[in-house]
PDB file of C-alpha atoms in Angstrom:
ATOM      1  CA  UNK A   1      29.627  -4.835   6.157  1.00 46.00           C
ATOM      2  CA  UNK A   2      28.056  -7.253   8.643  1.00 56.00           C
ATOM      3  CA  UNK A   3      27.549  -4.990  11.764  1.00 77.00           C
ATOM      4  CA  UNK A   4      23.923  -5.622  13.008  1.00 81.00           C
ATOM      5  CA  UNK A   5      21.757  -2.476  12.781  1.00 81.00           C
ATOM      6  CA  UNK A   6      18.435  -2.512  15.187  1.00 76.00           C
ATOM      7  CA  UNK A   7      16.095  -0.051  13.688  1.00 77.00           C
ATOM      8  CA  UNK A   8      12.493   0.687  15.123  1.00 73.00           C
ATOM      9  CA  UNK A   9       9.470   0.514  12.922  1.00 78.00           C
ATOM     10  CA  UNK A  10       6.378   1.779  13.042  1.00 75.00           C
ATOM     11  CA  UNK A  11       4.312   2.290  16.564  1.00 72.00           C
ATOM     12  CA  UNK A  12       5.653  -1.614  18.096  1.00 79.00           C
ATOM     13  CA  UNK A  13       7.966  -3.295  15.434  1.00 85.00           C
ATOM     14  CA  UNK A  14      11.906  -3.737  16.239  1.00 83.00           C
ATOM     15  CA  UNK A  15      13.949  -4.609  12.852  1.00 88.00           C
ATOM     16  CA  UNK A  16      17.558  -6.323  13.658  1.00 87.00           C
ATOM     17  CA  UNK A  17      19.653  -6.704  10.143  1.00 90.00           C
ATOM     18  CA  UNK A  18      23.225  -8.366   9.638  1.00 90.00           C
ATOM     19  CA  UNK A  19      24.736 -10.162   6.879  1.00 92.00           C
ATOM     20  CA  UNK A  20      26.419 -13.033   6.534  1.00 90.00           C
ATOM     21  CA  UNK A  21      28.945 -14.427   4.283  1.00 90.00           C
ATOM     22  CA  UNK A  22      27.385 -17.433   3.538  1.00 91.00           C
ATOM     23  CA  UNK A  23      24.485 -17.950   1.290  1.00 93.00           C
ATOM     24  CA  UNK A  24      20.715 -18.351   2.436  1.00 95.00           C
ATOM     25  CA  UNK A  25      20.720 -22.201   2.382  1.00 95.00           C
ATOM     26  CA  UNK A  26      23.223 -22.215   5.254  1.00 93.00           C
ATOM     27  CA  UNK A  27      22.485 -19.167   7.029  1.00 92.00           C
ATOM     28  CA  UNK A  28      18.329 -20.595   6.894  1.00 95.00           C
ATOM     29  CA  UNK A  29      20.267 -24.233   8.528  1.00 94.00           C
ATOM     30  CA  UNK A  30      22.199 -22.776  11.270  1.00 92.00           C
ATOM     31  CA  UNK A  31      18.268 -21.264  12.491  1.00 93.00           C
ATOM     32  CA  UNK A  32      16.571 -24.190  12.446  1.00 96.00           C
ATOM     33  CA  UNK A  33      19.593 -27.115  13.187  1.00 94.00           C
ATOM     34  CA  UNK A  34      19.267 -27.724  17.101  1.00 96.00           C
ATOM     35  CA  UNK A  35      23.271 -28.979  16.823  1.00 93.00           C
ATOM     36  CA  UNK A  36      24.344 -25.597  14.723  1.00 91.00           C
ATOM     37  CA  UNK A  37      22.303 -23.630  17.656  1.00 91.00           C
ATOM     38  CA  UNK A  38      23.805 -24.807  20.059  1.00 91.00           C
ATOM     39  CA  UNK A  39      27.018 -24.002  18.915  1.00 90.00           C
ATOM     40  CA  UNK A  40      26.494 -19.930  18.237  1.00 89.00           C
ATOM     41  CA  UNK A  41      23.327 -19.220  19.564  1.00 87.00           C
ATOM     42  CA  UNK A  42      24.959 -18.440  23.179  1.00 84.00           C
ATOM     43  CA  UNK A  43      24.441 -14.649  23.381  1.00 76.00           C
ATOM     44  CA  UNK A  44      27.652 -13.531  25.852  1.00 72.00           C
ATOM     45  CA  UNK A  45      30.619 -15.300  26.598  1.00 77.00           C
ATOM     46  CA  UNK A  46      30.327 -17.916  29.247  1.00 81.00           C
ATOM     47  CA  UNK A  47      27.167 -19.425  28.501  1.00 82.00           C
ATOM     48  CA  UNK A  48      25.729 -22.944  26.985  1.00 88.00           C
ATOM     49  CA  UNK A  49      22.575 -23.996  25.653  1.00 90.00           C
ATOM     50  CA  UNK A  50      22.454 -27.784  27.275  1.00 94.00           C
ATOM     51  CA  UNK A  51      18.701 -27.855  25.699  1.00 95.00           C
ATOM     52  CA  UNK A  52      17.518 -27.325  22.215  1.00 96.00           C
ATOM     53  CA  UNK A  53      14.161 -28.655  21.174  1.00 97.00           C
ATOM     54  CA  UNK A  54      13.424 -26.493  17.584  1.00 97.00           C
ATOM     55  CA  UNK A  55      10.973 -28.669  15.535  1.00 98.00           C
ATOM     56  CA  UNK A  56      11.671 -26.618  12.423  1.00 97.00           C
ATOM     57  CA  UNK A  57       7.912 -27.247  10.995  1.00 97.00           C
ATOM     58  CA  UNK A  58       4.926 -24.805  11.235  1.00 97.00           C
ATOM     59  CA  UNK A  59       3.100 -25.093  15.009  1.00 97.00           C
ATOM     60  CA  UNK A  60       6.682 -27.134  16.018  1.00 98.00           C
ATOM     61  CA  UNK A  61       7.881 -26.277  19.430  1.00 98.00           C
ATOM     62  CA  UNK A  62      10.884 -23.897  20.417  1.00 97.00           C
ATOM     63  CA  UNK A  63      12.367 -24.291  23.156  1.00 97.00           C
ATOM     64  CA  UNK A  64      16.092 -22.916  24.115  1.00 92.00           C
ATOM     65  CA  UNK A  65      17.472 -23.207  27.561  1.00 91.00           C
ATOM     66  CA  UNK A  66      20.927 -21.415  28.804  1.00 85.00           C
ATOM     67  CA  UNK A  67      23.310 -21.875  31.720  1.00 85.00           C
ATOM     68  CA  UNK A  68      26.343 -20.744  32.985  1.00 81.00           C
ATOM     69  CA  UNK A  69      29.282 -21.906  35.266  1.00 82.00           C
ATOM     70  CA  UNK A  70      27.561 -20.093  38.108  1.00 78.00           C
ATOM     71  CA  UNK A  71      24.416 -22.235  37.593  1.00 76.00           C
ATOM     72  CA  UNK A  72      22.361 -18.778  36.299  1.00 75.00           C
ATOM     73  CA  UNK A  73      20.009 -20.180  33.667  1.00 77.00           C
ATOM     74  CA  UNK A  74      16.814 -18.780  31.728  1.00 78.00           C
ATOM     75  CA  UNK A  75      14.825 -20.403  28.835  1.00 85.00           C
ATOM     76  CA  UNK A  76      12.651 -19.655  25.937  1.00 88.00           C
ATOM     77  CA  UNK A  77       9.819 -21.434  24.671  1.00 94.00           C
ATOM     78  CA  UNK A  78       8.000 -20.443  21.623  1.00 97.00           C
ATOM     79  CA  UNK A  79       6.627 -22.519  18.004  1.00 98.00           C
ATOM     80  CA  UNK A  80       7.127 -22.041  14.572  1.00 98.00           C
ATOM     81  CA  UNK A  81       4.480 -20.306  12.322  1.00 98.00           C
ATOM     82  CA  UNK A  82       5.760 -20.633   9.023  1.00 98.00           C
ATOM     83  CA  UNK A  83       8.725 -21.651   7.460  1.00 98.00           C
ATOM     84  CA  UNK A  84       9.632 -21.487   3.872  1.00 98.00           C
ATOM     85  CA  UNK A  85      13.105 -22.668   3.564  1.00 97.00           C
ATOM     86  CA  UNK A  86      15.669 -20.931   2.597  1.00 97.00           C
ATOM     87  CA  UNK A  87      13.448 -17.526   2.880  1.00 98.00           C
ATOM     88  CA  UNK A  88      11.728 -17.373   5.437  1.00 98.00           C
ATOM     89  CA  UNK A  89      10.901 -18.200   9.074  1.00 98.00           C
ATOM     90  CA  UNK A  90       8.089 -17.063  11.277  1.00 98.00           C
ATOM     91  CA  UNK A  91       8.068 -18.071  14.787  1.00 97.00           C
ATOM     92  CA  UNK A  92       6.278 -16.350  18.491  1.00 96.00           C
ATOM     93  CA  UNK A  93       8.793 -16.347  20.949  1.00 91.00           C
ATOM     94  CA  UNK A  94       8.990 -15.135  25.040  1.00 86.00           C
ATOM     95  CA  UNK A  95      11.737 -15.366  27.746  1.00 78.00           C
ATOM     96  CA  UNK A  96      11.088 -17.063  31.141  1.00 78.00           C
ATOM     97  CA  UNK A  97      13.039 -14.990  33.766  1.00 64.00           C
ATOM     98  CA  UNK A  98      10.956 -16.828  35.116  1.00 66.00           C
ATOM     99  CA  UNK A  99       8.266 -14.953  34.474  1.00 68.00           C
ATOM    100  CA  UNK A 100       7.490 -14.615  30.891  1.00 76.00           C
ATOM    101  CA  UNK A 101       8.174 -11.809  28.813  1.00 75.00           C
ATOM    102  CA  UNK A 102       5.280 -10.708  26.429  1.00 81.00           C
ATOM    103  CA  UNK A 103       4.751 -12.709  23.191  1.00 88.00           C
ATOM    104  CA  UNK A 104       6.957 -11.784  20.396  1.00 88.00           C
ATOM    105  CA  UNK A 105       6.231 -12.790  17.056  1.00 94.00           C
ATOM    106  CA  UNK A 106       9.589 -12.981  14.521  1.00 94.00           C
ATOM    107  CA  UNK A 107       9.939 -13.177  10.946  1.00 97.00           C
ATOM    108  CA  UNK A 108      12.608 -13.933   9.636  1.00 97.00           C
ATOM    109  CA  UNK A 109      13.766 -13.107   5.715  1.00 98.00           C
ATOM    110  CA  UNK A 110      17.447 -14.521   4.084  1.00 97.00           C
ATOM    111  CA  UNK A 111      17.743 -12.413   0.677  1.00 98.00           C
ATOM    112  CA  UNK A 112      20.749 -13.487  -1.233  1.00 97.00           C
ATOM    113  CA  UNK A 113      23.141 -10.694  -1.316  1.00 94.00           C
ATOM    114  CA  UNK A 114      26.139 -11.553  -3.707  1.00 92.00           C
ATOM    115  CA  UNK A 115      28.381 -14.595  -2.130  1.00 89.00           C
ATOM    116  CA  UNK A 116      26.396 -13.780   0.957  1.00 92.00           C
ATOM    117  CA  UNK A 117      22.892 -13.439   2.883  1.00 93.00           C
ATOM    118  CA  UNK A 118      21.298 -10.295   4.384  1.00 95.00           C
ATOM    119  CA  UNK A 119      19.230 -11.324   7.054  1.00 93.00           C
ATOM    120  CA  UNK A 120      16.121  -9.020   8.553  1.00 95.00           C
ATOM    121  CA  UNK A 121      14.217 -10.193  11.485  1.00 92.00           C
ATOM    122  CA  UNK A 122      11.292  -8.124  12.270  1.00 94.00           C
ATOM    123  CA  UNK A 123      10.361  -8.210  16.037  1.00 90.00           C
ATOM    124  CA  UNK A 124       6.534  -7.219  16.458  1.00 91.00           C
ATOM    125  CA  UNK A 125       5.719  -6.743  19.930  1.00 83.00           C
ATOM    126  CA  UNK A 126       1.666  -6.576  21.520  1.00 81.00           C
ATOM    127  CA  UNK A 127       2.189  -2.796  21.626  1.00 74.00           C
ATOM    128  CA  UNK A 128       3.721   0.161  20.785  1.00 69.00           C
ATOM    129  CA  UNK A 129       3.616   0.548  25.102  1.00 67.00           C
ATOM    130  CA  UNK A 130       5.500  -2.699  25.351  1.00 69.00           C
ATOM    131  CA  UNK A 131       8.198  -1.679  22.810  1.00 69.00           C
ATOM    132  CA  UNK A 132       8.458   1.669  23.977  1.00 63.00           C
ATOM    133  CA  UNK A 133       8.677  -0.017  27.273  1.00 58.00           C
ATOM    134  CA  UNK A 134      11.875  -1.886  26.283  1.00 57.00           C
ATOM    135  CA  UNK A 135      13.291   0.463  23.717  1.00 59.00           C
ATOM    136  CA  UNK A 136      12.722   3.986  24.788  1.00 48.00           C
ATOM    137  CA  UNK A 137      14.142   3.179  28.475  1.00 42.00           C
ATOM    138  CA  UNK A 138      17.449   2.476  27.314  1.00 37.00           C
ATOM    139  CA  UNK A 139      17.976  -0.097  24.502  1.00 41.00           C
ATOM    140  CA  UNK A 140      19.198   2.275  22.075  1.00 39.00           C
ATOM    141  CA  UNK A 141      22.015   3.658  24.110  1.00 36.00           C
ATOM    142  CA  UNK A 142      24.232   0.784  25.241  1.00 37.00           C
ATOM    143  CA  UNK A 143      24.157   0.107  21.377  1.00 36.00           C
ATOM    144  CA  UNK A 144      27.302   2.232  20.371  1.00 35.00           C
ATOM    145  CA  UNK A 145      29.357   0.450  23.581  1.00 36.00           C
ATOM    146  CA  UNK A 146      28.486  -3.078  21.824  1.00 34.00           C
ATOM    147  CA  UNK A 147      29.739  -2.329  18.417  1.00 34.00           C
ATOM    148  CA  UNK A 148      33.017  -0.621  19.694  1.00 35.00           C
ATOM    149  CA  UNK A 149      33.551  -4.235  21.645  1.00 35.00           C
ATOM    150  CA  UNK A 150      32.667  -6.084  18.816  1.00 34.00           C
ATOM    151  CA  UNK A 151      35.048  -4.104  16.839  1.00 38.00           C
ATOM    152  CA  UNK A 152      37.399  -5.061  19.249  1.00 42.00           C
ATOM    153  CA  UNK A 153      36.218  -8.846  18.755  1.00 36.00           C
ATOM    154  CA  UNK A 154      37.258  -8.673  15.420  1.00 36.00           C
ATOM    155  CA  UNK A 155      40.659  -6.681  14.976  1.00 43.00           C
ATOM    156  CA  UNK A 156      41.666  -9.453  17.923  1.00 45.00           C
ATOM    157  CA  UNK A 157      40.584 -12.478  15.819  1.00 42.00           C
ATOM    158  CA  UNK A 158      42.462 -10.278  12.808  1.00 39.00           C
TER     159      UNK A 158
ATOM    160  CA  UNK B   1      16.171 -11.531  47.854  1.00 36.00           C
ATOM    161  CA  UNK B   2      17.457 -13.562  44.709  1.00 38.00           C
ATOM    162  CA  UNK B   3      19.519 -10.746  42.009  1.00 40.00           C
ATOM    163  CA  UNK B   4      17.128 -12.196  39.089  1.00 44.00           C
ATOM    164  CA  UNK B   5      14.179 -10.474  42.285  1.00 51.00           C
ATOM    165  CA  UNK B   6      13.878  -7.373  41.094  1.00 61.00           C
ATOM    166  CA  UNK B   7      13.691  -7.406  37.129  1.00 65.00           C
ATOM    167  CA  UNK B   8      11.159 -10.479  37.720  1.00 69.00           C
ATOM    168  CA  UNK B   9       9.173  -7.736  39.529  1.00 75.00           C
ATOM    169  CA  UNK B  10       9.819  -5.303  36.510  1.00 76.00           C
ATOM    170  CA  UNK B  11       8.762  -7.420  33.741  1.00 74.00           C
ATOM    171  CA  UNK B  12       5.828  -8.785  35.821  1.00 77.00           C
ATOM    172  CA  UNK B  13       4.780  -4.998  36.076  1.00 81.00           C
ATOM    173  CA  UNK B  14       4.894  -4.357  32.450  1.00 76.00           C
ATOM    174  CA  UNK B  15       2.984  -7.652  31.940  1.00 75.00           C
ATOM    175  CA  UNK B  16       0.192  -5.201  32.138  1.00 80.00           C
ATOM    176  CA  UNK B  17      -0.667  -3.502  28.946  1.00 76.00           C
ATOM    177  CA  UNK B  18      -2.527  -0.413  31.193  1.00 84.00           C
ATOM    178  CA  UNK B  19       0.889  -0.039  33.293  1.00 86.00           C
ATOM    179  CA  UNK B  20       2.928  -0.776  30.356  1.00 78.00           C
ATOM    180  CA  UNK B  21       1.197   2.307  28.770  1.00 80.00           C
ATOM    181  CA  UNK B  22       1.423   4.440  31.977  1.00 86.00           C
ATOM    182  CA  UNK B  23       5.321   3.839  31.665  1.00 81.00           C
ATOM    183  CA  UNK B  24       5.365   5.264  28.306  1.00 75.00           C
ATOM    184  CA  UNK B  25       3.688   8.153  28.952  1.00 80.00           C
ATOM    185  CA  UNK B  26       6.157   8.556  32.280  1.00 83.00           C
ATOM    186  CA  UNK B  27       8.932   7.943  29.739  1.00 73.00           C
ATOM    187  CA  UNK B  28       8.199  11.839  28.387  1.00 73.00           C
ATOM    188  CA  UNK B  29       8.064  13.569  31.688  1.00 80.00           C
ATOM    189  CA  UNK B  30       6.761  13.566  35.142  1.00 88.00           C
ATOM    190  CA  UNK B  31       2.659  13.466  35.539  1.00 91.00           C
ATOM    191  CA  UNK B  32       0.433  12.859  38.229  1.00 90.00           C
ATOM    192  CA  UNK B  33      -2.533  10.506  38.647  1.00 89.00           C
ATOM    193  CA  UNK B  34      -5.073  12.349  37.191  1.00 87.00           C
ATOM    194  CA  UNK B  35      -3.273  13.361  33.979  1.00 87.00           C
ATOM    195  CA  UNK B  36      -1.778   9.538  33.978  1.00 88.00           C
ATOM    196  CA  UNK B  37      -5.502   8.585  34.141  1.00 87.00           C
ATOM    197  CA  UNK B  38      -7.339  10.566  31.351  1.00 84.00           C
ATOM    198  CA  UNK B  39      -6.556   8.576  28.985  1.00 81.00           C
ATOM    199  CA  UNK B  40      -7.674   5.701  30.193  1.00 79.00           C
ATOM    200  CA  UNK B  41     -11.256   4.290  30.734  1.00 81.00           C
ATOM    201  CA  UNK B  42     -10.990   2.600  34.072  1.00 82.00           C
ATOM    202  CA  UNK B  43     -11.148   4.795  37.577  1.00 85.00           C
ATOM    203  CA  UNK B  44      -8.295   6.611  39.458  1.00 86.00           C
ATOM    204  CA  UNK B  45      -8.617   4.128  41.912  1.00 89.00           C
ATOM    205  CA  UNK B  46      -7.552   1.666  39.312  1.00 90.00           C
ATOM    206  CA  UNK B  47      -4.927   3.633  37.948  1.00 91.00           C
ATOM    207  CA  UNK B  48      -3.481   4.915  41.224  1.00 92.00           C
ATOM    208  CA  UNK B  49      -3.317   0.502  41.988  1.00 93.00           C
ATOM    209  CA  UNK B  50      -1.213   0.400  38.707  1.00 93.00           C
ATOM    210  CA  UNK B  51       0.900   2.815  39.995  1.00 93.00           C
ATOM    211  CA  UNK B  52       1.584   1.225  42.979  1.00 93.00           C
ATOM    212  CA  UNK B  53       2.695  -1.825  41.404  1.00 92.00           C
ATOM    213  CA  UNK B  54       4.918  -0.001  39.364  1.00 91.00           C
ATOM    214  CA  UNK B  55       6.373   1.689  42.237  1.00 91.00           C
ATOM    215  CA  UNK B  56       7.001  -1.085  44.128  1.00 89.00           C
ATOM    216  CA  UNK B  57       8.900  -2.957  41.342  1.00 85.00           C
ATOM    217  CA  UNK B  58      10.793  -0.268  41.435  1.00 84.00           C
ATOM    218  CA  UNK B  59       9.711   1.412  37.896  1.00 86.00           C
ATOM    219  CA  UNK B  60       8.567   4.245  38.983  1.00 90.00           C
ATOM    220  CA  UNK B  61       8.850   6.805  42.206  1.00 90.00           C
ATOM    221  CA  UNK B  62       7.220   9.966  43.452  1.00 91.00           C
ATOM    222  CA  UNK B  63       7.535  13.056  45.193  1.00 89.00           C
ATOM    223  CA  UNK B  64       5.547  15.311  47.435  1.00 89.00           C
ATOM    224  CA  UNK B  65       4.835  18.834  45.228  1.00 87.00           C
ATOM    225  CA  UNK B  66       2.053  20.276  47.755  1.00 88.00           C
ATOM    226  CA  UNK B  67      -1.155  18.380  47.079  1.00 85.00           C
ATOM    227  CA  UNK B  68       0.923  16.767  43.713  1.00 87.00           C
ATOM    228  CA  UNK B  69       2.350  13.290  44.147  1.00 90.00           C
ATOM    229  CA  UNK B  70       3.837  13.081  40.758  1.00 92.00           C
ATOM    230  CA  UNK B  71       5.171  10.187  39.329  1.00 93.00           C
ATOM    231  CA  UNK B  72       8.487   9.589  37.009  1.00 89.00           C
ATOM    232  CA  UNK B  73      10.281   6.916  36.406  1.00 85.00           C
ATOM    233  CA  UNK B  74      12.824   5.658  38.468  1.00 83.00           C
ATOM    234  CA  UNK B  75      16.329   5.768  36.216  1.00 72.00           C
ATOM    235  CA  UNK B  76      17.970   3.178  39.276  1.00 67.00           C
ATOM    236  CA  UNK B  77      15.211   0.658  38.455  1.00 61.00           C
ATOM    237  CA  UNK B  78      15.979   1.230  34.630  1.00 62.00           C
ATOM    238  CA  UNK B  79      19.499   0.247  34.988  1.00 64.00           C
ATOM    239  CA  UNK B  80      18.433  -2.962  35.564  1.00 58.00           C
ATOM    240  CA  UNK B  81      16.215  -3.680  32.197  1.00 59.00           C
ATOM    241  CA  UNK B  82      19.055  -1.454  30.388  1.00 60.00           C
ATOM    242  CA  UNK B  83      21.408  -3.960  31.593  1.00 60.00           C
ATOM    243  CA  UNK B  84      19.323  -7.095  30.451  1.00 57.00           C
ATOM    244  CA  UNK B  85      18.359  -5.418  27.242  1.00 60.00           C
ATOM    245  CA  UNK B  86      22.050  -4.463  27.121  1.00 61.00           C
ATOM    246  CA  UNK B  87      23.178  -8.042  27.531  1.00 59.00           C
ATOM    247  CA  UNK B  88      20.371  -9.392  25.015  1.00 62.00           C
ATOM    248  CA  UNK B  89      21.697  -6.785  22.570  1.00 67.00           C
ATOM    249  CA  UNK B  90      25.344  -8.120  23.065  1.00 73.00           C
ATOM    250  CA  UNK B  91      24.741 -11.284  23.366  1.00 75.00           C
ATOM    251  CA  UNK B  92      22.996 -11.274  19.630  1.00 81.00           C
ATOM    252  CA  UNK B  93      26.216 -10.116  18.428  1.00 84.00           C
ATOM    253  CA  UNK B  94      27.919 -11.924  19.983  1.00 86.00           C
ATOM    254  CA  UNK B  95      26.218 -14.875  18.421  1.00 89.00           C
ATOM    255  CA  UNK B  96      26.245 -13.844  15.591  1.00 91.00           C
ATOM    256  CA  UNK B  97      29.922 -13.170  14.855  1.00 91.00           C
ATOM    257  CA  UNK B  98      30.003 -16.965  16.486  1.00 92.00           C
ATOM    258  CA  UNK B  99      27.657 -17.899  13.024  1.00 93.00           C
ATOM    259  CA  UNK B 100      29.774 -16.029  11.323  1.00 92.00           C
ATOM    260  CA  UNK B 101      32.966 -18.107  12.339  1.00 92.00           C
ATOM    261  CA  UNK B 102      30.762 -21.656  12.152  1.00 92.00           C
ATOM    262  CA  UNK B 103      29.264 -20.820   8.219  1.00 92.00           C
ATOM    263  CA  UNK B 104      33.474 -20.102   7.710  1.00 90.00           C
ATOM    264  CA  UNK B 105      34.035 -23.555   8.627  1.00 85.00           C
ATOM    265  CA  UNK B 106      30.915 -24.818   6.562  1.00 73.00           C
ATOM    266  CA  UNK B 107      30.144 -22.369   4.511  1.00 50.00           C
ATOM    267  CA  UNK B 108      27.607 -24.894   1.905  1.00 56.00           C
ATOM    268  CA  UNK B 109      24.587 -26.453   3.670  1.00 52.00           C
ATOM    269  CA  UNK B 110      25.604 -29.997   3.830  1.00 50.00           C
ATOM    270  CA  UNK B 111      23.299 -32.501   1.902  1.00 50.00           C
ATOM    271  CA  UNK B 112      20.278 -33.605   3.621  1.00 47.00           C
ATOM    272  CA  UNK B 113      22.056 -36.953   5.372  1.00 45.00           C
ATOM    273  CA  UNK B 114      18.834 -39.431   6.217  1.00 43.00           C
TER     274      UNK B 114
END
């Protein structure tokens, strides 16, 4: 089982959960490696991440920054709060679109879960207006459409 | 008018914690000013400003009732987050199953090489 499942929590927390088969140590490197984040951490097809500053230590700076072949871009900045390899990782993050986004602060948790990791990142946005804001207006119902395509992803790649 | 125009005007509108508020209240039903305003501290001149900034980024719109001018929010202008929330919701997957295929290659955390 490693569909992602985005669950809301209390009044302005967001919970996304997937597991991998690999075990914490490697799961923990591929989120903190700027060369292993560049390589997956490209949301849709199509897209590259030609910068990657992520100074895995505790106030270190984030900062991710996408293109496309159409010359579309956005970035991220953000800095680490805590890390605790392979456990845990607590970091504040906000898109630029250009405008920014409002803070969000994620922790991150690898459990070991037999050959593999379960990984939880909690989301906590300022508010449960802001959440609401971007949840209740629509995130939830796209979410079925994903999975189907991802579905598809994966009989295709057999 | 750039494409990226109007969801910068959207999330610049919900930069505000009173408007971001306002929205969720709009997101159970139609109100007007006054009943978007009683919970709130500040003045109806203040909140009716708010709700001009939403409506012009395109959040919210309202109709004429009589007297009533109340506001709900605009499902068009929705479309547009949905689709960017849509896209960020994809594109995690996305990434992910891409993790998945790069721990398959390496699945053991190489040894720190320094």
């Amino acid at each position: 089982m490693s569909k992602l499942t985005l669950e809301t929590e209390g009044d302005a927390v967001v919970v996304v959960k997937r597991r991998f088969d690999a075990p914490p140590a490697a799961v923990f490197r591929a989120h903190t490696d700027p060369d292993m984040l560049q390589q997956w951490m490209l949301g849709p097809d199509g897209w590259t991440m030609p910068v990657c500053v992520c100074e895995a230590r505790p106030g270190g700076a984030i900062r991710y920054e996408w293109s496309n072949a159409e010359g579309a871009g956005f970035y991220l900045t953000g800095h680490f709060v805590e890390l605790d390899p392979p456990r845990r990782i607590v970091h504040v993050e906000r898109m630029h679109l250009p405008d920014p986004t409002p803070d969000n602060r994620v922790e991150t948790t690898f459990t070991p879960d037999d050959e593999g990791t379960l990984m939880v990142m909690r989301m906590t946005l300022p508010d449960a207006a802001t959440r609401a804001a971007m949840l209740e207006t629509g995130m939830e119902h796209g979410m079925e459409a994903s999975y189907v395509r991802l579905e598809d992803t994966w009989s295709a790649e057999g | 008018m750039s494409r990226a125009a109007p969801l910068d005007a959207a999330f610049s509108a919900l930069a505000d914690p009173t408007r971001r508020a306002i929205l969720a209240r709009l997101v159970q039903g139609e109100a007007t000013v006054n009943e978007l305003a009683a919970p709130f501290s500040i003045s109806q001149p203040a909140i009716s400003r708010h709700i001009k900034v939403l409506e012009e980024a395109g959040l919210i719109v309202r109709r004429v009732d009589g007297a009533r001018r109340p506001c709900r929010i605009a499902p068009a202008a929705l479309d547009n987050l949905d689709a960017y929330l849509s896209m960020l919701r994809e594109g995690l997957e996305r990434s992910y199953a891409r993790l998945d295929r790069l721990l398959a290659d390496n699945p053991r955390p190489k040894k720190e090489q320094r």
